[in-house]
Amino acid sequence: MTRKQLKAAAVTILATSVTLAGCGGEQPAAPQSKGPVTITWWSWDEHKFLDPIVEKFNATHDHIKLKAVKQTDLPGAAANLRNAVAAKQDVPCLVKNIGEVPGLAGEGLLEDVTEEFEPYTKKGLYNEPAYAGAQAGGRYYGVPSGFNPSFMIINRTVYDKYGIAPPKTWDELIAAGKELKKHGVYVMNLAGEDPSTLVNLTQQAGGTWYKVEGNTWKVDFLSPESLKAAEVIQQLVDNELVANQTYQDRPALIAYFDSGKMVSLPTSTWQLGNYELNYKKSLGDWQPIDLPQFADAPAFVTNAHGSAILVPKGCQNVKEAVEAAVWMTTSKQAVDASYQEDTKQYAWPGAIPDPSPWVDSAVPAKLFGERRGEAKDVILKAVKSARDPWVVGPNYTGVFTELQDQWAQIVTKKITVHEALEHMQKFTVDDLKAKNINVQG
């Protein structure tokens, strides 16, 4: 199948799901703007992050003005967006990502901005893998953002204390976990509400749970890549090598990471500043290392799946919204405006092809101690080797919620990873069939 055929088929499928959602196709055409317009931008980031961006944009643009409206949190933003789109009133033109684009587009929440965005794709402004996070069915419903390849940090002091070498493969990480367990130390943390480790490992193995063939979605939660990821997680769980500290109590989580009782964190640049700011005991003990690989990997690969600054259905100034979002995600002015005095960091510009001018600032001064100099190469290697094979289906929002329930049972050893994948296969296929979407699997 050609890329053009795939795109056409996917558009047909997505259009079907939008129609089923009962929200698409009923919106009035957006009027053409005739002068300076105000683009309202919803985000739940703190004002100290939002305001400098808005001030710089407004100081450098005459025909568009940006207005940030802070939301309480992600769930609140999602609820408010659904209400605004349904009521067709006070719809913002830009929203920080609240989920995967295909699912949100399938709900009828997003505007197709392909016509307005594609001219920018020809200018080489974005890292090629970053485009996937803003697409559904080959169409754009927002502007790429948040593309953060993964690497790992380890508490090297604890590793050295017990004579354990930093892991280069997932098998070596499991072996390290078995040694650390003898000393009451967990090798990693798997929070019971967050199945992202299973998702990330499947991506790193080159897998995806959805594909489009012709006019049909193909679903495969039991692919060789999924099972390879499952095997790693099952060994970690079965051997009781991982902690289960929740992400929902952030201070407690950070204190636990700082305690030396858990010593390996898959992470990305945006998280380093928080560790530096909040660790009290382990500053200087950590080391940045390459993300562990599958032992049979033919080449070094890091998982990465970007997101998007969303353009909601009903935005009255799509062209200007896209222009503002492109500026926020690619311009040097925007990156420079994001600098935070407390963390000494810029927002990581992961969606652009070469973020190296900002890599030094992404590395905190104290977290890695004498190993700080190693971080730049680790981060840029992760950027260069990032791949995004991940395709998300139109019902992924509900599927992910179901996966969270299954994950909670995995980490508490009530079910195996394989049993969860079997359940997700049937759940996803049945759900697509119930929505009258062509599916095989």
Coordinates of C-alpha atoms in Angstrom, one line a residue:
M1 CA 0.0 0.0 0.0
T2 CA 1.3 3.4 -0.9
R3 CA 1.5 6.2 1.6
K4 CA -1.2 8.0 -0.3
Q5 CA -3.5 5.0 -0.1
L6 CA -2.8 4.6 3.6
K7 CA -3.6 8.2 4.2
A8 CA -6.9 8.0 2.3
A9 CA -7.9 4.9 4.1
A10 CA -7.1 6.3 7.5
V11 CA -8.9 9.5 6.8
T12 CA -12.0 7.5 5.9
I13 CA -11.8 5.5 9.1
L14 CA -11.2 8.6 11.2
A15 CA -14.1 10.4 9.5
T16 CA -16.4 7.4 10.4
S17 CA -15.4 7.6 14.0
V18 CA -15.9 11.3 14.1
T19 CA -19.4 10.9 12.7
L20 CA -20.2 8.3 15.3
A21 CA -19.1 10.6 18.0
G22 CA -21.9 12.9 16.9
C23 CA -19.7 16.0 17.2
G24 CA -18.0 16.3 13.8
G25 CA -19.5 18.0 10.8
E26 CA -21.9 20.1 12.8
Q27 CA -19.6 23.0 13.4
P28 CA -20.1 26.1 11.4
A29 CA -17.3 27.2 9.1
A30 CA -14.8 29.4 10.9
P31 CA -15.0 33.0 9.6
Q32 CA -11.9 34.4 8.0
S33 CA -10.0 36.7 10.3
K34 CA -9.5 40.2 8.9
G35 CA -7.1 41.7 11.4
P36 CA -5.3 41.2 14.6
V37 CA -6.9 38.3 16.5
T38 CA -6.5 36.9 20.0
I39 CA -5.6 33.3 20.3
T40 CA -6.6 31.8 23.6
W41 CA -4.2 29.1 24.8
W42 CA -5.3 26.6 27.6
S43 CA -2.6 25.0 29.7
W44 CA -2.3 23.8 33.2
D45 CA 1.3 24.8 33.5
E46 CA 2.1 27.4 36.1
H47 CA 2.0 31.1 35.1
K48 CA 5.8 31.3 35.6
F49 CA 6.1 29.0 32.5
L50 CA 3.2 30.5 30.5
D51 CA 3.6 34.2 31.0
P52 CA 7.1 34.7 29.5
I53 CA 6.1 32.9 26.4
V54 CA 3.0 35.0 26.0
E55 CA 4.9 38.2 26.6
K56 CA 7.6 37.4 24.1
F57 CA 5.0 36.4 21.5
N58 CA 2.9 39.5 21.9
A59 CA 6.0 41.7 21.8
T60 CA 7.1 40.2 18.5
H61 CA 3.8 39.9 16.7
D62 CA 1.4 42.6 15.5
H63 CA -1.4 40.6 13.8
I64 CA -1.9 37.9 16.5
K65 CA -2.1 38.2 20.2
L66 CA -1.7 35.3 22.5
K67 CA -3.7 34.9 25.8
A68 CA -2.9 32.1 28.2
V69 CA -5.7 30.8 30.4
K70 CA -4.5 28.5 33.1
Q71 CA -6.4 25.3 33.7
T72 CA -6.4 23.5 37.1
D73 CA -4.9 20.3 35.7
L74 CA -5.2 17.8 32.8
P75 CA -8.5 16.3 33.8
G76 CA -10.0 19.7 34.4
A77 CA -8.8 21.0 31.0
A78 CA -10.2 17.9 29.3
A79 CA -13.6 18.3 30.9
N80 CA -13.7 22.0 30.1
L81 CA -12.7 21.4 26.5
R82 CA -15.4 18.8 26.0
N83 CA -18.0 21.2 27.4
A84 CA -16.8 24.1 25.3
V85 CA -16.8 22.1 22.1
A86 CA -20.2 20.6 22.8
A87 CA -21.7 24.0 23.6
K88 CA -19.8 25.7 20.7
Q89 CA -19.1 28.6 23.0
D90 CA -15.8 30.0 24.3
V91 CA -13.8 27.4 22.4
P92 CA -10.0 28.1 22.8
C93 CA -7.8 27.9 19.7
L94 CA -4.9 26.1 21.4
V95 CA -4.8 23.6 24.2
K96 CA -2.0 21.7 25.8
N97 CA -2.2 18.0 24.9
I98 CA -4.8 16.1 26.9
G99 CA -4.5 12.7 25.2
E100 CA -3.6 11.0 22.0
V101 CA -4.7 12.9 18.9
P102 CA -6.5 10.1 17.1
G103 CA -8.8 9.4 20.1
L104 CA -9.5 13.1 20.6
A105 CA -10.2 13.6 16.9
G106 CA -12.4 10.6 16.9
E107 CA -14.5 12.3 19.7
G108 CA -14.9 15.3 17.4
L109 CA -12.9 17.5 19.7
L110 CA -10.3 18.7 17.2
E111 CA -10.0 20.8 14.1
D112 CA -8.3 19.4 11.0
V113 CA -5.5 21.9 10.5
T114 CA -3.7 20.0 7.7
E115 CA -4.1 22.8 5.2
E116 CA -2.8 25.4 7.6
F117 CA 0.1 23.3 9.0
E118 CA 1.5 21.5 6.0
P119 CA 3.3 24.6 4.6
Y120 CA 5.4 24.6 7.7
T121 CA 6.4 20.9 7.2
K122 CA 8.3 21.8 4.1
K123 CA 10.5 24.2 5.9
G124 CA 12.4 21.6 7.9
L125 CA 11.3 23.1 11.2
Y126 CA 10.5 19.8 13.0
N127 CA 12.3 16.5 13.8
E128 CA 10.7 14.0 11.4
P129 CA 9.5 11.5 14.1
A130 CA 7.8 14.3 16.0
Y131 CA 5.1 14.7 13.3
A132 CA 3.4 11.4 14.3
G133 CA 2.1 12.8 17.7
A134 CA 0.1 15.5 15.9
Q135 CA -1.5 13.2 13.3
A136 CA -4.6 11.0 13.0
G137 CA -5.2 9.2 9.7
G138 CA -2.5 11.2 8.0
R139 CA -4.1 14.5 8.9
Y140 CA -2.9 17.1 11.4
Y141 CA -5.1 18.2 14.4
G142 CA -2.4 20.2 16.1
V143 CA 1.2 21.2 16.0
P144 CA 4.0 18.8 17.1
S145 CA 5.4 19.3 20.6
G146 CA 6.7 17.4 23.5
F147 CA 9.0 15.0 21.7
N148 CA 11.4 13.7 24.3
P149 CA 13.6 10.7 23.6
S150 CA 14.3 8.5 26.6
F151 CA 17.5 7.8 28.5
M152 CA 18.1 6.5 32.0
I153 CA 19.6 7.8 35.2
I154 CA 20.9 5.5 37.9
N155 CA 22.0 6.1 41.4
R156 CA 25.6 5.1 40.7
T157 CA 26.6 5.4 44.3
V158 CA 24.3 2.6 45.3
Y159 CA 25.2 0.5 42.2
D160 CA 28.9 0.9 43.1
K161 CA 28.2 0.1 46.8
Y162 CA 27.1 -3.3 45.8
G163 CA 29.6 -3.8 43.0
I164 CA 27.0 -3.8 40.2
A165 CA 27.8 -2.5 36.7
P166 CA 25.4 -0.1 35.0
P167 CA 23.0 -2.1 32.8
K168 CA 23.3 -1.9 29.0
T169 CA 20.5 -4.2 28.2
W170 CA 17.1 -5.0 29.9
D171 CA 18.5 -8.5 30.7
E172 CA 21.4 -6.8 32.6
L173 CA 18.9 -4.5 34.4
I174 CA 16.9 -7.6 35.6
A175 CA 20.2 -9.2 36.7
A176 CA 21.1 -6.0 38.5
G177 CA 17.7 -6.1 40.2
K178 CA 18.3 -9.5 41.5
E179 CA 21.5 -8.5 43.1
L180 CA 20.1 -5.2 44.5
K181 CA 17.1 -7.1 46.0
K182 CA 19.5 -8.9 48.3
H183 CA 20.2 -5.5 49.9
G184 CA 16.6 -4.3 50.0
V185 CA 17.0 -2.1 47.0
Y186 CA 14.6 -2.0 44.0
V187 CA 16.0 -1.6 40.6
M188 CA 13.1 0.4 39.1
N189 CA 9.7 1.8 40.0
L190 CA 6.4 0.7 38.3
A191 CA 3.5 2.9 39.5
G192 CA 0.3 0.9 39.6
E193 CA -1.6 3.6 37.7
D194 CA 0.8 4.1 34.8
P195 CA 1.3 1.4 32.2
S196 CA 3.7 3.6 30.2
T197 CA 6.6 1.2 30.7
L198 CA 4.8 -1.5 28.8
V199 CA 3.9 1.1 26.0
N200 CA 7.5 2.4 25.9
L201 CA 9.1 -1.0 25.7
T202 CA 6.8 -2.1 23.0
Q203 CA 7.7 1.0 21.0
Q204 CA 11.4 0.4 21.7
A205 CA 11.0 -3.1 20.3
G206 CA 9.6 -1.6 17.1
G207 CA 6.0 -2.5 17.8
T208 CA 2.6 -0.8 17.7
W209 CA -0.8 -2.1 18.8
Y210 CA -2.7 -0.5 15.8
K211 CA -2.1 -0.5 12.1
V212 CA -4.2 0.6 9.1
E213 CA -4.5 -1.6 6.1
G214 CA -6.9 -0.6 3.4
N215 CA -10.0 0.6 5.2
T216 CA -9.5 -1.6 8.2
W217 CA -7.8 -1.2 11.5
K218 CA -5.6 -4.1 12.4
V219 CA -5.1 -4.6 16.2
D220 CA -2.3 -6.8 17.6
F221 CA -1.5 -6.6 21.3
L222 CA 0.2 -10.0 21.0
S223 CA 2.8 -9.1 18.4
P224 CA 6.4 -10.4 18.9
E225 CA 7.3 -6.8 19.9
S226 CA 4.6 -6.7 22.6
L227 CA 5.6 -10.1 23.9
K228 CA 9.2 -9.1 24.1
A229 CA 8.2 -6.1 26.2
A230 CA 5.9 -8.3 28.3
E231 CA 8.7 -10.7 29.1
V232 CA 10.9 -7.9 30.6
I233 CA 8.1 -6.6 32.8
Q234 CA 7.0 -10.1 33.8
Q235 CA 10.5 -10.9 35.1
L236 CA 10.7 -7.6 37.0
V237 CA 7.3 -8.3 38.6
D238 CA 7.7 -12.0 39.2
N239 CA 11.1 -11.6 40.9
E240 CA 9.7 -8.6 43.0
L241 CA 12.5 -6.4 41.7
V242 CA 10.4 -3.2 41.4
A243 CA 8.8 -0.7 43.7
N244 CA 5.2 0.5 43.1
Q245 CA 5.4 4.1 44.3
T246 CA 2.4 6.0 43.0
Y247 CA 2.9 9.1 40.8
Q248 CA -0.2 10.7 42.5
D249 CA 1.7 11.9 45.6
R250 CA 4.6 13.8 44.0
P251 CA 6.4 14.8 47.2
A252 CA 6.4 11.3 48.5
L253 CA 7.5 10.0 45.1
I254 CA 10.5 12.3 44.9
A255 CA 11.5 11.6 48.5
Y256 CA 11.4 7.9 47.7
F257 CA 13.6 8.3 44.6
D258 CA 15.9 10.4 46.8
S259 CA 16.2 7.7 49.4
G260 CA 18.5 5.3 47.6
K261 CA 15.9 2.4 47.9
M262 CA 15.2 2.6 44.1
V263 CA 18.1 3.2 41.8
S264 CA 17.1 3.3 38.1
L265 CA 14.9 5.8 36.3
P266 CA 14.0 5.9 32.6
T267 CA 13.6 9.6 32.1
S268 CA 13.9 12.6 29.8
T269 CA 15.2 16.1 29.8
W270 CA 12.2 17.8 31.2
Q271 CA 12.3 15.8 34.4
L272 CA 15.9 16.5 35.4
G273 CA 15.3 20.0 36.8
N274 CA 12.7 18.7 39.2
Y275 CA 15.1 16.0 40.5
E276 CA 17.8 18.6 41.0
L277 CA 15.4 21.0 42.8
N278 CA 13.8 18.4 45.1
Y279 CA 16.5 15.8 45.9
K280 CA 18.0 16.4 49.3
K281 CA 20.1 13.3 49.9
S282 CA 21.3 11.9 46.6
L283 CA 22.5 15.0 44.6
G284 CA 25.7 14.0 42.9
D285 CA 25.0 10.3 43.2
W286 CA 23.3 9.9 39.9
Q287 CA 24.7 9.0 36.5
P288 CA 23.1 9.5 33.1
I289 CA 23.3 6.3 31.0
D290 CA 22.0 5.1 27.6
L291 CA 18.5 3.6 27.8
P292 CA 19.0 -0.2 28.2
Q293 CA 18.4 -2.1 24.9
F294 CA 16.9 -5.5 24.1
A295 CA 19.7 -8.0 23.9
D296 CA 19.0 -8.8 20.2
A297 CA 18.4 -5.2 19.1
P298 CA 20.0 -4.7 15.6
A299 CA 20.7 -1.1 16.4
F300 CA 20.6 1.3 19.3
V301 CA 17.0 2.7 19.6
T302 CA 15.2 4.9 22.0
N303 CA 11.5 5.1 22.3
A304 CA 9.8 8.4 21.7
H305 CA 6.3 9.5 21.0
G306 CA 5.5 13.1 20.7
S307 CA 2.3 15.0 21.5
A308 CA 0.7 18.1 20.1
I309 CA -0.5 21.6 20.9
L310 CA -4.1 20.9 20.0
V311 CA -6.4 23.0 17.9
P312 CA -10.0 22.3 19.2
K313 CA -13.0 22.0 16.9
G314 CA -14.7 25.4 16.7
C315 CA -11.5 27.5 16.8
Q316 CA -12.4 30.6 14.9
N317 CA -8.9 31.5 13.8
V318 CA -7.2 28.3 12.8
K319 CA -4.5 29.8 10.5
E320 CA -3.4 32.2 13.3
A321 CA -3.6 29.4 15.9
V322 CA -1.3 27.2 13.9
E323 CA 1.1 30.1 13.3
A324 CA 1.3 30.8 17.0
A325 CA 1.8 27.1 17.9
V326 CA 4.6 26.8 15.3
W327 CA 6.3 29.8 16.8
M328 CA 6.0 28.3 20.3
T329 CA 7.4 24.9 19.3
T330 CA 10.2 25.9 16.9
S331 CA 11.4 29.5 17.4
K332 CA 14.6 30.4 19.3
Q333 CA 12.7 33.3 20.8
A334 CA 10.1 31.0 22.3
V335 CA 12.8 28.6 23.7
D336 CA 14.8 31.5 25.1
A337 CA 11.6 32.9 26.7
S338 CA 11.0 29.6 28.5
Y339 CA 14.1 30.0 30.7
Q340 CA 13.4 29.4 34.4
E341 CA 15.7 31.1 36.9
D342 CA 15.1 28.5 39.7
T343 CA 16.0 25.5 37.7
K344 CA 18.4 27.3 35.3
Q345 CA 16.7 25.5 32.4
Y346 CA 14.8 26.1 29.2
A347 CA 11.8 24.1 28.1
W348 CA 13.3 21.3 26.1
P349 CA 12.7 22.0 22.4
G350 CA 12.4 18.3 21.5
A351 CA 10.3 18.8 18.3
I352 CA 13.0 20.6 16.4
P353 CA 15.7 18.8 14.5
D354 CA 18.7 20.0 16.5
P355 CA 18.1 20.9 20.1
S356 CA 21.9 20.8 20.9
P357 CA 22.1 24.6 21.6
W358 CA 20.0 24.0 24.7
V359 CA 21.4 20.7 25.9
D360 CA 23.8 22.2 28.4
S361 CA 21.1 24.0 30.2
A362 CA 19.0 20.8 30.3
V363 CA 21.7 19.2 32.5
P364 CA 21.4 20.3 36.2
A365 CA 24.5 21.5 38.0
K366 CA 24.5 19.1 40.9
L367 CA 22.4 16.0 40.1
F368 CA 25.2 14.1 38.4
G369 CA 28.1 15.5 40.3
E370 CA 31.4 14.7 38.6
R371 CA 29.5 12.8 35.9
R372 CA 27.6 15.9 34.6
G373 CA 29.8 16.0 31.5
E374 CA 28.5 12.6 30.4
A375 CA 24.9 13.9 30.1
K376 CA 25.3 15.8 26.9
D377 CA 26.4 12.8 24.8
V378 CA 23.7 10.6 26.4
I379 CA 20.9 13.1 25.7
L380 CA 22.0 13.8 22.1
K381 CA 22.5 10.1 21.4
A382 CA 18.9 9.5 22.6
V383 CA 17.7 12.3 20.3
K384 CA 19.6 10.9 17.3
S385 CA 18.4 7.3 17.8
A386 CA 14.7 8.1 18.6
R387 CA 12.1 6.2 16.6
D388 CA 8.4 6.4 16.7
P389 CA 6.6 3.4 15.2
W390 CA 3.6 4.0 17.5
V391 CA 0.2 4.2 15.8
V392 CA -2.8 5.1 17.9
G393 CA -6.3 4.0 17.0
P394 CA -9.5 6.1 17.2
N395 CA -10.6 4.4 20.5
Y396 CA -7.2 4.7 22.3
T397 CA -8.5 7.0 25.0
G398 CA -10.9 4.3 26.3
V399 CA -8.4 1.6 25.6
F400 CA -5.7 3.3 27.7
T401 CA -8.1 3.6 30.6
E402 CA -8.8 -0.1 30.3
L403 CA -5.0 -0.8 30.1
Q404 CA -4.5 1.2 33.3
D405 CA -6.9 -1.2 35.1
Q406 CA -5.1 -4.2 33.7
W407 CA -1.7 -2.7 34.6
A408 CA -2.8 -2.3 38.3
Q409 CA -3.5 -6.0 38.3
I410 CA -0.2 -6.8 36.7
V411 CA 2.0 -5.0 39.2
T412 CA 0.0 -6.6 42.1
K413 CA 0.6 -10.1 40.5
K414 CA -3.2 -10.8 40.1
I415 CA -2.7 -11.4 36.3
T416 CA 0.2 -11.8 34.0
V417 CA 1.3 -9.4 31.3
H418 CA 0.3 -11.9 28.7
E419 CA -3.2 -12.3 30.2
A420 CA -3.5 -8.5 30.2
L421 CA -2.5 -8.3 26.5
E422 CA -5.0 -11.0 25.6
H423 CA -7.7 -9.0 27.4
M424 CA -6.7 -5.8 25.7
Q425 CA -6.8 -7.5 22.3
K426 CA -10.4 -8.6 22.8
F427 CA -11.5 -5.4 24.5
T428 CA -10.0 -3.2 21.7
V429 CA -11.4 -5.2 18.8
D430 CA -14.9 -5.5 20.4
D431 CA -14.9 -1.8 21.1
L432 CA -14.0 -0.9 17.5
K433 CA -16.7 -3.3 16.3
A434 CA -19.3 -1.7 18.6
K435 CA -18.4 1.7 17.0
N436 CA -19.0 0.2 13.5
I437 CA -15.3 0.6 12.6
N438 CA -13.7 -2.0 10.3
V439 CA -11.3 -4.0 12.4
Q440 CA -9.3 -7.2 12.2
G441 CA -7.5 -8.9 15.1

